[in-house]
C-alpha cells in the first residue's frame, strides 16, 4: 500500500505517550490497548525503565504507544535520567495520556506532573485516563472524575475512565486517543506489535519476575543486563540466554537469590516462560546476581547498565 493510498482513506498515525506517577497502571494499560504483553507490570513503583512502544493497528489508524517510567521528584542520578527520558518523550508525541488511578486521591505529585506537561508540551492534546476503575465502586469513580476535571480542566482535555484488567472502556479510550492523531501513513508494518529489541524485552521480563513479592527497596536498585543470546550448538530448538541481575548491596543479593537459591530459580522459571513466548522456541536461561555498589548514583555504572 502506497502513502497516497493511505492518505486517500483518511488514515491517521502517530505517537501517544502515557505519563503519570509511578504505579498508576501505565504498563498494564499499554498491554491492554495493544492486546499483548509488551511492557512489564509490577505492584512496585519505578518498574518501567525504558520507553516501550506498543503498536496498535486498525483499518483507519495506527497508534504507537510509548510507555514511560513514572514521573517523580528525583532523589538519585538514575531518577533524574528517568525524568529526563519522560520529558524528552512527551515533548515529541502527538497525544499525551495522563494516568490517574481511581483508588488514590489526587495529590501534589499529580499536580506537579500536569504543570510539567503544560510547560513542555502546551499544545499537545491531553487525555486524562482514570485507571483501575475495577478496584472501586461507581460513586468513588464519579468522585474521581470530578476531581480530575478540576485538576486538568475540561476545555482542552478529554477524561476517560478505564479498567485495563477487565477491558472496560478500552475501546472508548482507543477511539479518543486515535482521534487526536494527525493524518499520515503507517509507521510500522501491520502485525508488528513493538519496536523494542528482543534483548530489552527479555531483560524487562527478568526484572518483572525478580520484583514479585520482594521488599520495597529492591525495585530502585535492580538492573538486568543480557550478556549473551545464542542458539545451542548442535540444536535448532534451543536458545541459550545468559543474564546478570545487578543490585547495590550484599543484603539485596541475598533477597534476589533466596534461601538455597530458591527465589532465583523461581525468577528463572517465570522469566523463561515469558521469553519462550517472545522467541517462539525453548530457552535455557542462565541467571547470575552481581553487586554494583551504589550504581544509581554513579554516571559510569549507569551508562554501562544502559541508562
Tab-separated table of C-alpha atoms in Angstrom, residues 146-251:
chain	number	residue	atom	x	y	z
A	146	UNK	CA	-14.888	15.355	39.170
A	147	UNK	CA	-11.512	15.733	40.912
A	148	UNK	CA	-9.616	15.027	37.677
A	149	UNK	CA	-11.740	17.567	35.803
A	150	UNK	CA	-10.796	20.177	38.395
A	151	UNK	CA	-7.134	19.210	38.037
A	152	UNK	CA	-6.802	19.348	34.244
A	153	UNK	CA	-9.771	21.466	33.148
A	154	UNK	CA	-12.282	20.248	30.589
A	155	UNK	CA	-11.824	22.860	27.856
A	156	UNK	CA	-8.879	21.119	26.151
A	157	UNK	CA	-8.840	17.733	27.872
A	158	UNK	CA	-10.990	14.628	27.493
A	159	UNK	CA	-11.424	12.372	30.520
A	160	UNK	CA	-11.913	8.610	30.110
A	161	UNK	CA	-12.350	6.074	32.970
A	162	UNK	CA	-10.970	2.593	32.177
A	163	UNK	CA	-10.057	-0.778	33.609
A	164	UNK	CA	-7.096	-2.398	31.897
A	165	UNK	CA	-7.761	-5.593	33.883
A	166	UNK	CA	-11.395	-6.131	32.809
A	167	UNK	CA	-11.147	-4.254	29.484
A	168	UNK	CA	-13.943	-1.843	30.401
A	169	UNK	CA	-13.840	1.341	28.264
A	170	UNK	CA	-10.611	0.298	26.498
A	171	UNK	CA	-12.300	0.642	23.087
A	172	UNK	CA	-13.605	4.091	24.058
A	173	UNK	CA	-10.117	5.200	25.116
A	174	UNK	CA	-8.639	3.819	21.888
A	175	UNK	CA	-11.059	5.920	19.853
A	176	UNK	CA	-10.346	9.082	21.849
A	177	UNK	CA	-6.567	8.653	21.513
A	178	UNK	CA	-6.819	7.898	17.784
A	179	UNK	CA	-8.947	10.998	17.198
A	180	UNK	CA	-6.023	13.142	18.373
A	181	UNK	CA	-3.568	11.683	15.842
A	182	UNK	CA	-2.624	13.643	12.714
A	183	UNK	CA	-3.323	12.331	9.189
A	184	UNK	CA	-0.403	10.308	7.855
A	185	UNK	CA	0.842	6.892	6.707
A	186	UNK	CA	1.518	3.906	8.948
A	187	UNK	CA	4.981	3.912	10.549
A	188	UNK	CA	5.194	0.132	11.021
A	189	UNK	CA	4.052	-2.942	9.051
A	190	UNK	CA	0.710	-4.453	10.014
A	191	UNK	CA	1.214	-7.214	12.563
A	192	UNK	CA	4.210	-5.660	14.318
A	193	UNK	CA	3.429	-5.075	17.993
A	194	UNK	CA	6.580	-3.395	19.313
A	195	UNK	CA	9.868	-1.990	18.016
A	196	UNK	CA	11.790	-2.788	21.192
A	197	UNK	CA	14.801	-5.082	20.660
A	198	UNK	CA	14.163	-8.618	21.904
A	199	UNK	CA	17.051	-8.338	24.379
A	200	UNK	CA	15.415	-5.302	26.007
A	201	UNK	CA	12.145	-7.180	26.430
A	202	UNK	CA	13.963	-10.231	27.816
A	203	UNK	CA	15.726	-8.080	30.407
A	204	UNK	CA	12.420	-6.467	31.364
A	205	UNK	CA	10.710	-9.863	31.795
A	206	UNK	CA	13.519	-10.948	34.141
A	207	UNK	CA	13.198	-7.720	36.158
A	208	UNK	CA	9.450	-8.212	36.456
A	209	UNK	CA	9.858	-11.753	37.749
A	210	UNK	CA	12.547	-10.640	40.220
A	211	UNK	CA	10.363	-7.825	41.597
A	212	UNK	CA	7.438	-10.054	42.528
A	213	UNK	CA	6.991	-10.377	46.282
A	214	UNK	CA	10.182	-8.612	47.395
A	215	UNK	CA	10.833	-5.756	49.790
A	216	UNK	CA	10.163	-2.152	48.869
A	217	UNK	CA	13.782	-1.067	48.461
A	218	UNK	CA	14.728	-3.569	45.769
A	219	UNK	CA	12.933	-2.174	42.649
A	220	UNK	CA	15.019	1.007	42.704
A	221	UNK	CA	18.240	-0.999	42.976
A	222	UNK	CA	17.711	-3.786	40.431
A	223	UNK	CA	19.043	-3.720	36.871
A	224	UNK	CA	19.239	-6.594	34.378
A	225	UNK	CA	21.770	-6.936	31.564
A	226	UNK	CA	21.509	-9.615	28.851
A	227	UNK	CA	25.097	-10.720	28.254
A	228	UNK	CA	24.615	-13.313	25.514
A	229	UNK	CA	21.885	-14.866	23.382
A	230	UNK	CA	22.870	-17.727	21.084
A	231	UNK	CA	21.444	-20.946	19.629
A	232	UNK	CA	22.689	-24.077	21.436
A	233	UNK	CA	25.395	-25.706	19.348
A	234	UNK	CA	24.044	-28.753	17.530
A	235	UNK	CA	20.424	-27.854	18.381
A	236	UNK	CA	17.906	-25.874	16.315
A	237	UNK	CA	15.198	-25.945	19.003
A	238	UNK	CA	17.027	-24.357	21.961
A	239	UNK	CA	18.437	-20.876	22.640
A	240	UNK	CA	20.820	-20.092	25.495
A	241	UNK	CA	20.223	-16.763	27.265
A	242	UNK	CA	22.762	-15.530	29.830
A	243	UNK	CA	21.768	-12.591	32.034
A	244	UNK	CA	23.119	-10.737	35.073
A	245	UNK	CA	20.933	-9.136	37.750
A	246	UNK	CA	22.751	-6.190	39.347
A	247	UNK	CA	21.933	-4.982	42.856
A	248	UNK	CA	23.631	-2.375	45.046
A	249	UNK	CA	24.228	-4.234	48.330
A	250	UNK	CA	25.063	-7.701	49.646
A	251	UNK	CA	21.751	-7.844	51.525
